[in-house]
Coordinates of C-alpha atoms in Angstrom, one line a residue:
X1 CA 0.0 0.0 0.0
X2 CA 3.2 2.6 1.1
X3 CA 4.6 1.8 -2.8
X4 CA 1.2 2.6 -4.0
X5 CA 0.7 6.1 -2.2
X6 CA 4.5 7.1 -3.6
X7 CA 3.4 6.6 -7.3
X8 CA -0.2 8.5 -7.1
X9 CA 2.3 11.1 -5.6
X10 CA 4.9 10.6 -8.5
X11 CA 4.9 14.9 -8.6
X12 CA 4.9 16.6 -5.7
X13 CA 2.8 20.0 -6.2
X14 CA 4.9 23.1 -4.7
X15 CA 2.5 25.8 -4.3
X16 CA 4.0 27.7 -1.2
X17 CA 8.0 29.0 -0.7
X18 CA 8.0 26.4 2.0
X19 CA 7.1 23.6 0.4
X20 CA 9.7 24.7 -2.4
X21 CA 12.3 24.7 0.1
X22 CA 11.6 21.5 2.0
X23 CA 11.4 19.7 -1.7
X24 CA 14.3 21.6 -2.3
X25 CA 16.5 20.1 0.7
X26 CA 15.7 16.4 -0.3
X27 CA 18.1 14.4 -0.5
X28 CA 19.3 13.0 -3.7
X29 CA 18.2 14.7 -6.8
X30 CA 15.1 16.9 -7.4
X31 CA 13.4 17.2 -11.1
X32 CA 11.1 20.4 -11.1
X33 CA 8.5 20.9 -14.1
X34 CA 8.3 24.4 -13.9
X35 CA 5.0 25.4 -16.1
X36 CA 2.6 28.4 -16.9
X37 CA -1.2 28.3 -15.3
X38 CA -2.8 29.0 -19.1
X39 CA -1.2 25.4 -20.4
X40 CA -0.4 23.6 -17.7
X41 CA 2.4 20.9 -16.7
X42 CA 4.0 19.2 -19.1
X43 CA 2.2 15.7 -19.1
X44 CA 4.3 13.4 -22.2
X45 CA 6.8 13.4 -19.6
X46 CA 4.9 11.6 -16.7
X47 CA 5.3 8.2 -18.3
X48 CA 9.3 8.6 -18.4
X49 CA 8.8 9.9 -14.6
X50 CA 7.6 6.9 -13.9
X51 CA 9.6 4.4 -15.7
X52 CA 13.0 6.4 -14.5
X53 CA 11.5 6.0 -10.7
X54 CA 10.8 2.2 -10.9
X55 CA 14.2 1.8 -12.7
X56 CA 16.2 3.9 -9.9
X57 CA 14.3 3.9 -6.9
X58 CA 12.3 5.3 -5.1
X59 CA 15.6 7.2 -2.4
X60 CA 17.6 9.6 -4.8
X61 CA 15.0 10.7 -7.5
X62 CA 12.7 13.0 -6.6
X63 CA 9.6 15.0 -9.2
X64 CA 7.9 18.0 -8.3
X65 CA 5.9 20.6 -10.3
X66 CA 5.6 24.4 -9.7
X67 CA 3.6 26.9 -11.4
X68 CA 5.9 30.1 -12.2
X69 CA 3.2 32.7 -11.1
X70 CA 2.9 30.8 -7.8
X71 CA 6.2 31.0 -6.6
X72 CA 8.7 34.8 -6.6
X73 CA 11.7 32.2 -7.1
X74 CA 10.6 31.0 -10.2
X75 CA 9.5 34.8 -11.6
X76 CA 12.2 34.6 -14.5
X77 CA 10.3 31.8 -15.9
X78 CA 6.7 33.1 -16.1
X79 CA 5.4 33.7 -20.0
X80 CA 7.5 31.4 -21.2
X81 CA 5.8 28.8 -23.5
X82 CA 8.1 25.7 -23.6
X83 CA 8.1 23.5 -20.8
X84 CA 11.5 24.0 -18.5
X85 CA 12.8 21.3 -16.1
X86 CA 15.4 22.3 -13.2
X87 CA 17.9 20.1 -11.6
X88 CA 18.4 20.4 -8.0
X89 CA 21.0 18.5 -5.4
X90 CA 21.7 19.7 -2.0
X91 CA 19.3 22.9 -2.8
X92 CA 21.4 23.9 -5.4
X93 CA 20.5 24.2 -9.1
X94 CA 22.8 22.0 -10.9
X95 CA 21.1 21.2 -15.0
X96 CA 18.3 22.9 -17.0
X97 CA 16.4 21.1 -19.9
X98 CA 14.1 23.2 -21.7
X99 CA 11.6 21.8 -23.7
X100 CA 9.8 17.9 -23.7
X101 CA 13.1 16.0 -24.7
X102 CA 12.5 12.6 -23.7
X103 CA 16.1 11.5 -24.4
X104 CA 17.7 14.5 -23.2
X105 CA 15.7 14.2 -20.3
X106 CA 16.5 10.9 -18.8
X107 CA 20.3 11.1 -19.7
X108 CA 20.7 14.5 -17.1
X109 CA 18.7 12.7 -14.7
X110 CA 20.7 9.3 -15.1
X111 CA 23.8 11.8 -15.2
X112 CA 23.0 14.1 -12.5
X113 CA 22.0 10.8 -9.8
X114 CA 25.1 9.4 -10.6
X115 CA 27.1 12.8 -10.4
X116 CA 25.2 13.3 -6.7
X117 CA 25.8 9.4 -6.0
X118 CA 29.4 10.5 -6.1
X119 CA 28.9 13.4 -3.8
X120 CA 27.0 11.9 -1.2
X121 CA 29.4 8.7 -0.9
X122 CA 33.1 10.5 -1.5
X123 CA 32.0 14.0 -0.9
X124 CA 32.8 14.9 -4.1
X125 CA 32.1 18.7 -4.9
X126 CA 28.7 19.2 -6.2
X127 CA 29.1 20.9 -9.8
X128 CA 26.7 24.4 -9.1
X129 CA 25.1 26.0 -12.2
X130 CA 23.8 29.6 -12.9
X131 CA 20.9 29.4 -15.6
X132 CA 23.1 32.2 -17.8
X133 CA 21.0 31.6 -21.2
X134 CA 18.0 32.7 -18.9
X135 CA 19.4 35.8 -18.3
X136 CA 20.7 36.5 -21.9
X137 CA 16.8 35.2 -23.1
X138 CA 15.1 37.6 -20.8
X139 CA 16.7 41.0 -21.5
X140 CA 16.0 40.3 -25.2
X141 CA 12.0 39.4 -24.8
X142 CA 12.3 42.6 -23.0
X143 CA 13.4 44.5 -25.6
X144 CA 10.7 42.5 -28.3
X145 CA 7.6 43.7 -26.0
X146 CA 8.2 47.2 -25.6
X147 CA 6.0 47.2 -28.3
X148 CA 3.0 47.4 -25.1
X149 CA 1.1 44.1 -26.0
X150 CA 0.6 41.0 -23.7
X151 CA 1.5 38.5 -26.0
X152 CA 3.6 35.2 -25.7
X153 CA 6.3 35.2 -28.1
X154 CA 8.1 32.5 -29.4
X155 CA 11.6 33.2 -31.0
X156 CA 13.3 30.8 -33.0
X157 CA 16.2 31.3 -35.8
X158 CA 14.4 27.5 -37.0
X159 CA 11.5 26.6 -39.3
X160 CA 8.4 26.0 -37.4
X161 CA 5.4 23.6 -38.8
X162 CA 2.0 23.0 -36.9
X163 CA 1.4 19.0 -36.4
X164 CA -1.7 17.7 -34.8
X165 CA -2.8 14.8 -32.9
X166 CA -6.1 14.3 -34.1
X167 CA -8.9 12.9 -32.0
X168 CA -8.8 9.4 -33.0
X169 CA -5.7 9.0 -31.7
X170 CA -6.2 10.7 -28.4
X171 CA -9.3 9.0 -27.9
X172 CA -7.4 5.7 -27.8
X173 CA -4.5 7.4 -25.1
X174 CA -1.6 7.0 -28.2
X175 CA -1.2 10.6 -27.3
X176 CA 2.4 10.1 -25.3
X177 CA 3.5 7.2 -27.7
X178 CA 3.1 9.7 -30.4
X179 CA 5.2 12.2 -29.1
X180 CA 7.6 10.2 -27.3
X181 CA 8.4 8.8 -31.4
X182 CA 8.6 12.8 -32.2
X183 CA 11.0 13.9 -29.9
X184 CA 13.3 10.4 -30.8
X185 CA 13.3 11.4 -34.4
X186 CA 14.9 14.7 -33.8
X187 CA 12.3 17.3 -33.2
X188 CA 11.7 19.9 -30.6
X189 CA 8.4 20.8 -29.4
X190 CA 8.0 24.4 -28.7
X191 CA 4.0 24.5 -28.1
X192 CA 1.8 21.4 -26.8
X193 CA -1.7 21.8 -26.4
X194 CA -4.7 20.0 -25.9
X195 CA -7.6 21.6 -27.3
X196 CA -11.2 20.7 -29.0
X197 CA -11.5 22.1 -32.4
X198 CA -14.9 24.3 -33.0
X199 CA -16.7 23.6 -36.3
X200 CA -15.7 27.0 -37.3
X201 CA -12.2 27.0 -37.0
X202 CA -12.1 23.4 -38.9
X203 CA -13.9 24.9 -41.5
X204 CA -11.5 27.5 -41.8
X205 CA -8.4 25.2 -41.7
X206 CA -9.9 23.0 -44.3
X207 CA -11.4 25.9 -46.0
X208 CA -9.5 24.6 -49.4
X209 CA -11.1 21.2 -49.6
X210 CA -14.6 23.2 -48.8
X211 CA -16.1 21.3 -52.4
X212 CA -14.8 18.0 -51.8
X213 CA -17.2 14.9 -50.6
X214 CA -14.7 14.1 -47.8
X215 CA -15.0 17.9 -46.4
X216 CA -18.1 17.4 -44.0
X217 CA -16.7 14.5 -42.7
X218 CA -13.3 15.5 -42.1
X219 CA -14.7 18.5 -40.7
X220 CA -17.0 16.1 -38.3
X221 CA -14.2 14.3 -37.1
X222 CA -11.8 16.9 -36.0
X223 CA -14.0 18.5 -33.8
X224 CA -15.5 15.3 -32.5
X225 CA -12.8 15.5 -29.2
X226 CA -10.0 16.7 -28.2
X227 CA -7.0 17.0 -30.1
X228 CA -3.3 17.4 -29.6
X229 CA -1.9 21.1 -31.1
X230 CA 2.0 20.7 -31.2
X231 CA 4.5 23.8 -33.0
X232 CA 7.2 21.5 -34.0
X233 CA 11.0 22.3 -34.9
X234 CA 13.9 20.4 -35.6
X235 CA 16.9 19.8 -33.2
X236 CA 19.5 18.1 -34.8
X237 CA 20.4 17.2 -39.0
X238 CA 19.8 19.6 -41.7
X239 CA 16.5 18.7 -43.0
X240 CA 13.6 21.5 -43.2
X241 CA 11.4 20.6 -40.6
X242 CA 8.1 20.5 -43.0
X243 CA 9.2 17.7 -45.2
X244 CA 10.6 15.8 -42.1
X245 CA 7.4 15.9 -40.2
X246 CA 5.5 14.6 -43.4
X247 CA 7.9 12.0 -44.2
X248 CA 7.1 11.1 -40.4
X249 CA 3.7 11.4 -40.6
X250 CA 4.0 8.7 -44.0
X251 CA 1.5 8.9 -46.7
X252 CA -2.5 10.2 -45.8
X253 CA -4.1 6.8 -46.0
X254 CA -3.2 4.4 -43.4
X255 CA -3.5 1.3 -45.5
X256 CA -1.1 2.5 -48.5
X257 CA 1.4 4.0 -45.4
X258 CA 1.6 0.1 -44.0
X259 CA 2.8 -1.0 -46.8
X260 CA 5.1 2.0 -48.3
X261 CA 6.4 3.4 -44.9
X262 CA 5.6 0.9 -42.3
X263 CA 7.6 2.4 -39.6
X264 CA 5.6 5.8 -40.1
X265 CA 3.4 7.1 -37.3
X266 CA -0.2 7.0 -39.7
X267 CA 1.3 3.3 -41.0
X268 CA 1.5 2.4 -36.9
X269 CA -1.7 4.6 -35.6
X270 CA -4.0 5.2 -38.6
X271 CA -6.6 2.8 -39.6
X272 CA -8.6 4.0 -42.2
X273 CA -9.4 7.8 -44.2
X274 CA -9.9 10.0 -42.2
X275 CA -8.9 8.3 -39.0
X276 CA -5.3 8.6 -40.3
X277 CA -4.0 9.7 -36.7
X278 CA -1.9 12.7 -37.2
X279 CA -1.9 16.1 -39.4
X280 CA 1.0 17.9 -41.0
X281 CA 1.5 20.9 -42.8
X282 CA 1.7 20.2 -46.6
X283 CA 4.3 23.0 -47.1
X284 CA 5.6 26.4 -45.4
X285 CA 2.7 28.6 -47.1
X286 CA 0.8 25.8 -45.1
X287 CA 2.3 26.2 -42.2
X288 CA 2.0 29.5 -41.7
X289 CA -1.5 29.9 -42.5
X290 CA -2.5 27.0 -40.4
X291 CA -0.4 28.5 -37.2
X292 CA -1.6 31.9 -37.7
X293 CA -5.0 30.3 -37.6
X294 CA -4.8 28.3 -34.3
X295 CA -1.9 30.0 -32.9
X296 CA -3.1 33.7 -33.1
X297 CA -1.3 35.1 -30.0
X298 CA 1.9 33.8 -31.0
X299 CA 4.9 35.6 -32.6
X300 CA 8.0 33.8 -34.3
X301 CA 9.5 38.0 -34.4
X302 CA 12.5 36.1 -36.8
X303 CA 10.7 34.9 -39.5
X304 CA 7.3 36.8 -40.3
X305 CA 5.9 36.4 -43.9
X306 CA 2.4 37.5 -44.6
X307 CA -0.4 35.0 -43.7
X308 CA -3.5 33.8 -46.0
X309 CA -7.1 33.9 -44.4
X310 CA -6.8 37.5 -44.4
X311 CA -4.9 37.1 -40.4
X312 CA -2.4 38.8 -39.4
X313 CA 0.8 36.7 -39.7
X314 CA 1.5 36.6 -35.4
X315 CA 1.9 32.9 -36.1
X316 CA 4.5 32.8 -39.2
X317 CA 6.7 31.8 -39.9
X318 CA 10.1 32.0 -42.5
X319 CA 10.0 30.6 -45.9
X320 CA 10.3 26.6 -46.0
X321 CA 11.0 23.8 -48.6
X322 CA 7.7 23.5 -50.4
X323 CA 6.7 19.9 -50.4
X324 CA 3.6 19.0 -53.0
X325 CA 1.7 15.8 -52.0
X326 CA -1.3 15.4 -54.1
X327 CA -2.2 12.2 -52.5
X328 CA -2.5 14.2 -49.4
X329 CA -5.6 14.6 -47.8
X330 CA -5.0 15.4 -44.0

């Protein structure tokens, strides 16, 4: 019954300065999901928690989560939209990982327990860190919203695309699997969001296809739950990030993806038009139409181009490789 109490608890919620600093002074090595009220902590991650605390132990590893507003220690971090995970030993801030990077995550945490291992049992000196690149970050947002607006901006020097989880795969929880197989082949998630499409904005997004037979249907099925709303770019290899989230994706129909690109996320989740599991932008026009359109209080300040569907472009992003797929229904 004890082991089963410690799992429900696998995160421990810091909500006061205490609390911080009691989690804080645990011994062994902290993991803290630091995270902004309007979208939450960063879920994908809970299932790596998890695994990495039955693989470890239950003595050295600790998980905690802490909303930024909540806490004045963690003011640098509020407005930030990418999820941010601090390291601490001994009280002492000692690794950052920003984003949901599965593999980067659970190497500092298999580093940083056996880096503490080392302290604890030699007495080793514990290797403190300043988060610099916070520092540098903040001064320049700074300088991007004197403009007056509230908005959350996003800077990248990268190609952005939008991909979506659609509601057939979410209903059947292949949400985490999904993005676990994103961040392995090399991407970076900058937004993710769970949301409910309304029948307007679908018909919108899919405003192009508007005379086809498959229109009311698609339209049907992406608002009939919730899906999962990602901003993807890439983090390693040369690739425009467009073309490598489609060849991900694998061709529109699940049947013809099993047997072209079996190891492709609609060949492995997709089971028939339209229940193909996952949405890409067909090219960067694409893309920045479709983030303007579901992203609208976004800004990628590095790479604006102007935006179809009469929108402002807040959500656009540079020119990318255009990739034509005429197969390519969505």
């Amino acid at each position: 019954m004890g082991s089963k109490k410690k799992e429900t608890a696998l995160q421990v919620n810091i909500s006061t300065q205490e609390l911080w600093e009691e989690m804080l002074s645990s011994k062994g090595v902290t993991v803290v999901d630091v995270y902004q009220g309007w979208c939450g902590p960063c879920r994908p991650v809970v299932s790596l928690f998890q695994k990495m605390r039955i693989e470890v132990g239950l003595d050295l590893l600790h998980f905690a989560l802490a909303e930024a507003d909540s806490l004045d220690v963690l003011e640098k971090y509020r407005g930030r939209c990418e999820p941010t995970f601090l390291f601490y030993a001994g009280g002492e801030l000692v690794a950052v990982v920003r984003g949901a990077n599965a593999p980067l995550l659970q190497k500092t945490i298999l580093d940083q327990l056996e880096a503490e291992k080392k302290v604890l049992a030699e007495g080793r000196e514990r290797k403190v860190i300043k988060d610099e690149a916070l520092s540098d970050e903040d001064e320049r947002f700074s300088h991007e919203k004197d403009g007056g607006e509230d908005e959350d901006v996003v800077s990248s020097e990268k190609s952005c695309t939008l991909a979506i989880i659609k509601p057939d795969a979410v209903v059947h929880g292949k949400t985490d699997e999904i993005i676990m197989k994103i961040q392995e082949a090399g991407f970076d998630i900058l937004t993710n969001e769970e949301r409910t499409m309304t029948e307007a904005e679908m018909r919108l997004f899919y405003q192009h296809r508007a005379g086809e037979e498959a229109f009311e249907k698609l339209v049907h099925h992406m608002c009939s739950g919730p899906s999962r709303l990602l901003i993807l770019t890439r983090t390693e290899g040369t690739e425009d990030v467009v073309p490598a989230w489609r060849t991900l994706m694998g061709p529109c129909d699940p049947n013809v993806a099993r047997m072209k690109q079996p190891d492709s996320l609609r060949a492995q989740y997709g089971t028939e038009m339209p229940f193909n599991a996952v949405h890409g932008s067909r090219d960067g026009e694409d893309a920045s139409r479709e983030l303007a359109l579901l992203f609208p209080s976004f800004k990628f300040p590095d790479q604006v181009q102007e935006a179809p569907l009469g929108h402002e472009a807040e959500g656009a992003v540079g020119p990318t490789q255009v990739v034509h797929c005429p197969e390519d229904v969505d």
